[in-house]
Amino acid sequence: MGLVLASGSRIRAQLLENAGLTIEVDPSDVDERAVEAPLLKAEFPPEDLASVLAEAKAENVSARRSGDLVIGADQILAFEGQRRTKPDDMEAARRQLLEFSGKTHELHSAVVLSKNGEAIWRRVSTARLTMRTLSPAFVGHYLANAGDAVLSSVGAYQLEGLGVQLFEKIEGDYFTILGLPLLPLLEQLRELQVIEK
């Protein structure tokens, strides 16, 4: 039985490999916007949205990988009751960071294990992040230094890099912020005897 990550996320793969896991990366081809459209219309809470998307990815890959254990993950950023997506360009990133300035947003990270096309375990973890008050000049300098990498992140920051300078307070698990509730996932893999207890 192989362990497969249904995501092209470099950071998620790195977290799993750093934890000593041998994984294969096989990104799902789920149309996330199509999956979430009816859920957004029905006003699903962001943590449920993250869980449904993670499950859709895991089941999508698991259906074509008989016998393998597939990890699906998703992260939703919620700000003042609204779901946010990755910024389209640096100007959108700049506007978003100035909007977040001095305020708190939440990151809901979901992870799902699927085998033979069916989800067998799921977990959602939430972190609350409060940005310090940011000047437009600081945001401009930050974006210039961080570069296009910010466009690959829903919050326009990587906490493991320069993005840490944006914050004054963080409540929650570091791995949740990076997009993978790693500790509960490792515990479940031990329970399933995939990794050593």
C-alpha atoms as a PDB file:
ATOM      1  CA  MET A   1       0.000   0.000   0.000  1.00  0.00           C
ATOM      2  CA  GLY A   2       1.417   3.342  -1.067  1.00  0.00           C
ATOM      3  CA  LEU A   3       0.891   6.712   0.556  1.00  0.00           C
ATOM      4  CA  VAL A   4      -0.191   9.316  -1.988  1.00  0.00           C
ATOM      5  CA  LEU A   5      -0.614  13.082  -1.706  1.00  0.00           C
ATOM      6  CA  ALA A   6      -3.477  14.277  -3.930  1.00  0.00           C
ATOM      7  CA  SER A   7      -1.966  17.749  -4.213  1.00  0.00           C
ATOM      8  CA  GLY A   8       0.730  19.558  -6.120  1.00  0.00           C
ATOM      9  CA  SER A   9       1.481  21.707  -3.077  1.00  0.00           C
ATOM     10  CA  ARG A  10       5.238  21.830  -2.556  1.00  0.00           C
ATOM     11  CA  ILE A  11       4.887  22.775   1.122  1.00  0.00           C
ATOM     12  CA  ARG A  12       2.476  19.918   1.913  1.00  0.00           C
ATOM     13  CA  ALA A  13       4.793  17.384   0.283  1.00  0.00           C
ATOM     14  CA  GLN A  14       7.751  18.860   2.152  1.00  0.00           C
ATOM     15  CA  LEU A  15       5.937  18.681   5.503  1.00  0.00           C
ATOM     16  CA  LEU A  16       5.162  14.986   4.965  1.00  0.00           C
ATOM     17  CA  GLU A  17       8.673  14.160   3.770  1.00  0.00           C
ATOM     18  CA  ASN A  18      10.239  16.125   6.660  1.00  0.00           C
ATOM     19  CA  ALA A  19       8.137  13.972   9.010  1.00  0.00           C
ATOM     20  CA  GLY A  20       9.831  10.888   7.554  1.00  0.00           C
ATOM     21  CA  LEU A  21       7.016   9.713   5.283  1.00  0.00           C
ATOM     22  CA  THR A  22       7.633   8.264   1.844  1.00  0.00           C
ATOM     23  CA  ILE A  23       4.935   9.664  -0.411  1.00  0.00           C
ATOM     24  CA  GLU A  24       4.036   9.802  -4.051  1.00  0.00           C
ATOM     25  CA  VAL A  25       2.578  13.053  -5.375  1.00  0.00           C
ATOM     26  CA  ASP A  26      -0.435  12.600  -7.669  1.00  0.00           C
ATOM     27  CA  PRO A  27      -2.438  15.854  -7.882  1.00  0.00           C
ATOM     28  CA  SER A  28      -6.190  15.557  -8.230  1.00  0.00           C
ATOM     29  CA  ASP A  29      -7.918  16.947 -11.298  1.00  0.00           C
ATOM     30  CA  VAL A  30     -11.032  18.007  -9.400  1.00  0.00           C
ATOM     31  CA  ASP A  31     -12.577  21.284 -10.584  1.00  0.00           C
ATOM     32  CA  GLU A  32     -12.575  22.980  -7.175  1.00  0.00           C
ATOM     33  CA  ARG A  33     -14.665  25.948  -8.316  1.00  0.00           C
ATOM     34  CA  ALA A  34     -17.375  23.592  -9.656  1.00  0.00           C
ATOM     35  CA  VAL A  35     -17.398  21.610  -6.381  1.00  0.00           C
ATOM     36  CA  GLU A  36     -17.619  24.689  -4.193  1.00  0.00           C
ATOM     37  CA  ALA A  37     -20.168  26.687  -6.250  1.00  0.00           C
ATOM     38  CA  PRO A  38     -23.300  24.995  -4.824  1.00  0.00           C
ATOM     39  CA  LEU A  39     -21.761  24.988  -1.342  1.00  0.00           C
ATOM     40  CA  LEU A  40     -21.112  28.728  -1.483  1.00  0.00           C
ATOM     41  CA  LYS A  41     -24.658  29.287  -2.709  1.00  0.00           C
ATOM     42  CA  ALA A  42     -25.932  27.249   0.256  1.00  0.00           C
ATOM     43  CA  GLU A  43     -23.673  29.336   2.549  1.00  0.00           C
ATOM     44  CA  PHE A  44     -21.671  26.406   3.881  1.00  0.00           C
ATOM     45  CA  PRO A  45     -19.312  27.462   6.702  1.00  0.00           C
ATOM     46  CA  PRO A  46     -15.689  27.815   5.513  1.00  0.00           C
ATOM     47  CA  GLU A  47     -14.466  24.878   7.601  1.00  0.00           C
ATOM     48  CA  ASP A  48     -17.068  22.607   5.940  1.00  0.00           C
ATOM     49  CA  LEU A  49     -16.071  23.928   2.535  1.00  0.00           C
ATOM     50  CA  ALA A  50     -12.424  23.038   3.221  1.00  0.00           C
ATOM     51  CA  SER A  51     -13.433  19.544   4.321  1.00  0.00           C
ATOM     52  CA  VAL A  52     -15.601  18.892   1.256  1.00  0.00           C
ATOM     53  CA  LEU A  53     -12.856  20.069  -1.104  1.00  0.00           C
ATOM     54  CA  ALA A  54     -10.193  17.975   0.647  1.00  0.00           C
ATOM     55  CA  GLU A  55     -12.476  14.939   0.442  1.00  0.00           C
ATOM     56  CA  ALA A  56     -13.236  15.521  -3.243  1.00  0.00           C
ATOM     57  CA  LYS A  57      -9.501  15.634  -4.025  1.00  0.00           C
ATOM     58  CA  ALA A  58      -8.712  12.536  -1.961  1.00  0.00           C
ATOM     59  CA  GLU A  59     -11.552  10.499  -3.458  1.00  0.00           C
ATOM     60  CA  ASN A  60     -10.728  11.640  -6.992  1.00  0.00           C
ATOM     61  CA  VAL A  61      -7.173  10.288  -6.779  1.00  0.00           C
ATOM     62  CA  SER A  62      -8.107   7.311  -4.611  1.00  0.00           C
ATOM     63  CA  ALA A  63     -10.627   6.082  -7.198  1.00  0.00           C
ATOM     64  CA  ARG A  64      -7.793   5.512  -9.682  1.00  0.00           C
ATOM     65  CA  ARG A  65      -5.274   4.120  -7.160  1.00  0.00           C
ATOM     66  CA  SER A  66      -6.685   0.871  -5.827  1.00  0.00           C
ATOM     67  CA  GLY A  67      -5.246  -0.119  -2.466  1.00  0.00           C
ATOM     68  CA  ASP A  68      -3.288   3.102  -1.903  1.00  0.00           C
ATOM     69  CA  LEU A  69      -3.979   5.463   0.986  1.00  0.00           C
ATOM     70  CA  VAL A  70      -4.566   8.953  -0.401  1.00  0.00           C
ATOM     71  CA  ILE A  71      -4.172  12.229   1.492  1.00  0.00           C
ATOM     72  CA  GLY A  72      -6.376  15.091   0.326  1.00  0.00           C
ATOM     73  CA  ALA A  73      -6.028  18.586   1.750  1.00  0.00           C
ATOM     74  CA  ASP A  74      -7.525  22.012   1.306  1.00  0.00           C
ATOM     75  CA  GLN A  75      -7.349  25.372   3.012  1.00  0.00           C
ATOM     76  CA  ILE A  76      -9.931  28.160   3.135  1.00  0.00           C
ATOM     77  CA  LEU A  77      -9.208  31.692   4.305  1.00  0.00           C
ATOM     78  CA  ALA A  78     -12.159  33.443   5.924  1.00  0.00           C
ATOM     79  CA  PHE A  79     -12.115  37.192   6.534  1.00  0.00           C
ATOM     80  CA  GLU A  80     -15.062  39.060   8.016  1.00  0.00           C
ATOM     81  CA  GLY A  81     -17.415  36.249   7.039  1.00  0.00           C
ATOM     82  CA  GLN A  82     -16.182  35.996   3.454  1.00  0.00           C
ATOM     83  CA  ARG A  83     -14.100  33.289   1.788  1.00  0.00           C
ATOM     84  CA  ARG A  84     -10.996  34.601   0.036  1.00  0.00           C
ATOM     85  CA  THR A  85      -9.060  33.015  -2.811  1.00  0.00           C
ATOM     86  CA  LYS A  86      -5.473  33.399  -4.006  1.00  0.00           C
ATOM     87  CA  PRO A  87      -4.781  36.891  -5.375  1.00  0.00           C
ATOM     88  CA  ASP A  88      -4.694  37.079  -9.177  1.00  0.00           C
ATOM     89  CA  ASP A  89      -1.797  39.523  -9.341  1.00  0.00           C
ATOM     90  CA  MET A  90       0.466  41.700  -7.188  1.00  0.00           C
ATOM     91  CA  GLU A  91      -2.032  44.560  -7.144  1.00  0.00           C
ATOM     92  CA  ALA A  92      -4.718  42.224  -5.775  1.00  0.00           C
ATOM     93  CA  ALA A  93      -2.202  40.973  -3.176  1.00  0.00           C
ATOM     94  CA  ARG A  94      -1.432  44.579  -2.179  1.00  0.00           C
ATOM     95  CA  ARG A  95      -5.125  45.449  -1.782  1.00  0.00           C
ATOM     96  CA  GLN A  96      -5.774  42.289   0.236  1.00  0.00           C
ATOM     97  CA  LEU A  97      -2.885  42.860   2.639  1.00  0.00           C
ATOM     98  CA  LEU A  98      -3.971  46.451   3.265  1.00  0.00           C
ATOM     99  CA  GLU A  99      -7.515  45.207   3.889  1.00  0.00           C
ATOM    100  CA  PHE A 100      -6.213  42.620   6.395  1.00  0.00           C
ATOM    101  CA  SER A 101      -4.015  45.232   8.120  1.00  0.00           C
ATOM    102  CA  GLY A 102      -4.720  45.418  11.863  1.00  0.00           C
ATOM    103  CA  LYS A 103      -7.419  42.732  11.606  1.00  0.00           C
ATOM    104  CA  THR A 104      -7.854  39.005  12.225  1.00  0.00           C
ATOM    105  CA  HIS A 105      -8.575  36.322   9.656  1.00  0.00           C
ATOM    106  CA  GLU A 106      -8.964  32.566   9.948  1.00  0.00           C
ATOM    107  CA  LEU A 107      -7.352  29.718   8.064  1.00  0.00           C
ATOM    108  CA  HIS A 108      -9.371  26.494   7.980  1.00  0.00           C
ATOM    109  CA  SER A 109      -7.199  23.554   6.900  1.00  0.00           C
ATOM    110  CA  ALA A 110      -8.749  20.182   6.164  1.00  0.00           C
ATOM    111  CA  VAL A 111      -7.144  16.798   5.627  1.00  0.00           C
ATOM    112  CA  VAL A 112      -8.879  13.614   4.478  1.00  0.00           C
ATOM    113  CA  LEU A 113      -7.658  10.044   4.055  1.00  0.00           C
ATOM    114  CA  SER A 114      -9.294   8.006   1.323  1.00  0.00           C
ATOM    115  CA  LYS A 115      -8.897   4.404   0.222  1.00  0.00           C
ATOM    116  CA  ASN A 116     -10.452   2.737  -2.821  1.00  0.00           C
ATOM    117  CA  GLY A 117     -12.430   5.861  -3.666  1.00  0.00           C
ATOM    118  CA  GLU A 118     -13.977   6.402  -0.225  1.00  0.00           C
ATOM    119  CA  ALA A 119     -13.044   8.783   2.586  1.00  0.00           C
ATOM    120  CA  ILE A 120     -12.143   6.866   5.746  1.00  0.00           C
ATOM    121  CA  TRP A 121     -11.026   9.751   8.002  1.00  0.00           C
ATOM    122  CA  ARG A 122     -11.223  13.547   8.045  1.00  0.00           C
ATOM    123  CA  ARG A 123     -10.094  16.440  10.229  1.00  0.00           C
ATOM    124  CA  VAL A 124     -10.384  20.244  10.077  1.00  0.00           C
ATOM    125  CA  SER A 125      -8.167  22.551  12.095  1.00  0.00           C
ATOM    126  CA  THR A 126      -8.468  26.341  12.408  1.00  0.00           C
ATOM    127  CA  ALA A 127      -5.907  29.038  13.102  1.00  0.00           C
ATOM    128  CA  ARG A 128      -6.595  32.716  13.801  1.00  0.00           C
ATOM    129  CA  LEU A 129      -4.025  35.217  12.575  1.00  0.00           C
ATOM    130  CA  THR A 130      -3.935  38.910  13.436  1.00  0.00           C
ATOM    131  CA  MET A 131      -1.930  41.185  11.184  1.00  0.00           C
ATOM    132  CA  ARG A 132      -0.164  44.165  12.610  1.00  0.00           C
ATOM    133  CA  THR A 133      -1.079  47.573  11.219  1.00  0.00           C
ATOM    134  CA  LEU A 134       0.726  47.792   7.887  1.00  0.00           C
ATOM    135  CA  SER A 135       1.666  50.947   6.017  1.00  0.00           C
ATOM    136  CA  PRO A 136       1.242  51.019   2.228  1.00  0.00           C
ATOM    137  CA  ALA A 137       5.020  51.559   1.955  1.00  0.00           C
ATOM    138  CA  PHE A 138       5.753  48.444   4.035  1.00  0.00           C
ATOM    139  CA  VAL A 139       3.325  46.352   1.968  1.00  0.00           C
ATOM    140  CA  GLY A 140       5.032  47.539  -1.225  1.00  0.00           C
ATOM    141  CA  HIS A 141       8.478  46.637   0.120  1.00  0.00           C
ATOM    142  CA  TYR A 142       7.226  43.280   1.412  1.00  0.00           C
ATOM    143  CA  LEU A 143       5.709  42.328  -1.954  1.00  0.00           C
ATOM    144  CA  ALA A 144       8.829  43.438  -3.844  1.00  0.00           C
ATOM    145  CA  ASN A 145      11.020  41.272  -1.593  1.00  0.00           C
ATOM    146  CA  ALA A 146       8.691  38.261  -1.370  1.00  0.00           C
ATOM    147  CA  GLY A 147       8.033  38.219  -5.114  1.00  0.00           C
ATOM    148  CA  ASP A 148       5.501  36.213  -7.088  1.00  0.00           C
ATOM    149  CA  ALA A 149       5.526  33.415  -4.484  1.00  0.00           C
ATOM    150  CA  VAL A 150       2.833  35.371  -2.624  1.00  0.00           C
ATOM    151  CA  LEU A 151       0.423  34.641  -5.478  1.00  0.00           C
ATOM    152  CA  SER A 152       0.542  30.920  -4.671  1.00  0.00           C
ATOM    153  CA  SER A 153      -0.837  31.554  -1.173  1.00  0.00           C
ATOM    154  CA  VAL A 154      -4.435  32.352  -0.321  1.00  0.00           C
ATOM    155  CA  GLY A 155      -3.307  35.003   2.172  1.00  0.00           C
ATOM    156  CA  ALA A 156      -0.537  36.473  -0.013  1.00  0.00           C
ATOM    157  CA  TYR A 157       2.079  35.382   2.514  1.00  0.00           C
ATOM    158  CA  GLN A 158       4.222  32.425   3.499  1.00  0.00           C
ATOM    159  CA  LEU A 159       4.506  32.325   7.272  1.00  0.00           C
ATOM    160  CA  GLU A 160       7.675  30.242   6.980  1.00  0.00           C
ATOM    161  CA  GLY A 161       9.359  33.153   5.152  1.00  0.00           C
ATOM    162  CA  LEU A 162       9.059  36.949   5.020  1.00  0.00           C
ATOM    163  CA  GLY A 163       5.317  36.691   5.679  1.00  0.00           C
ATOM    164  CA  VAL A 164       5.956  36.237   9.405  1.00  0.00           C
ATOM    165  CA  GLN A 165       6.760  39.964   9.544  1.00  0.00           C
ATOM    166  CA  LEU A 166       3.132  40.799   8.763  1.00  0.00           C
ATOM    167  CA  PHE A 167       1.743  39.450  12.036  1.00  0.00           C
ATOM    168  CA  GLU A 168       1.362  40.549  15.629  1.00  0.00           C
ATOM    169  CA  LYS A 169      -0.542  37.511  16.947  1.00  0.00           C
ATOM    170  CA  ILE A 170      -1.137  33.928  15.869  1.00  0.00           C
ATOM    171  CA  GLU A 171      -3.467  31.441  17.554  1.00  0.00           C
ATOM    172  CA  GLY A 172      -3.333  27.903  16.283  1.00  0.00           C
ATOM    173  CA  ASP A 173      -1.121  25.198  14.947  1.00  0.00           C
ATOM    174  CA  TYR A 174       1.785  26.096  12.662  1.00  0.00           C
ATOM    175  CA  PHE A 175       1.058  23.170  10.332  1.00  0.00           C
ATOM    176  CA  THR A 176      -2.569  24.269  10.031  1.00  0.00           C
ATOM    177  CA  ILE A 177      -1.339  27.649   8.836  1.00  0.00           C
ATOM    178  CA  LEU A 178       0.832  25.942   6.231  1.00  0.00           C
ATOM    179  CA  GLY A 179      -2.237  24.052   4.984  1.00  0.00           C
ATOM    180  CA  LEU A 180      -1.974  20.578   6.520  1.00  0.00           C
ATOM    181  CA  PRO A 181      -3.095  19.531  10.044  1.00  0.00           C
ATOM    182  CA  LEU A 182      -0.019  17.332  10.342  1.00  0.00           C
ATOM    183  CA  LEU A 183      -0.161  16.141  13.960  1.00  0.00           C
ATOM    184  CA  PRO A 184      -3.664  14.596  13.785  1.00  0.00           C
ATOM    185  CA  LEU A 185      -2.781  13.110  10.389  1.00  0.00           C
ATOM    186  CA  LEU A 186       0.337  11.433  11.797  1.00  0.00           C
ATOM    187  CA  GLU A 187      -1.666  10.102  14.738  1.00  0.00           C
ATOM    188  CA  GLN A 188      -4.229   8.574  12.381  1.00  0.00           C
ATOM    189  CA  LEU A 189      -1.485   7.019  10.228  1.00  0.00           C
ATOM    190  CA  ARG A 190      -0.126   5.409  13.406  1.00  0.00           C
ATOM    191  CA  GLU A 191      -3.610   4.102  14.253  1.00  0.00           C
ATOM    192  CA  LEU A 192      -3.859   2.619  10.756  1.00  0.00           C
ATOM    193  CA  GLN A 193      -0.387   1.081  11.254  1.00  0.00           C
ATOM    194  CA  VAL A 194       0.934   2.902   8.200  1.00  0.00           C
ATOM    195  CA  ILE A 195       3.747   4.369  10.301  1.00  0.00           C
ATOM    196  CA  GLU A 196       5.339   3.130  13.499  1.00  0.00           C
ATOM    197  CA  LYS A 197       3.561   3.759  16.804  1.00  0.00           C
END
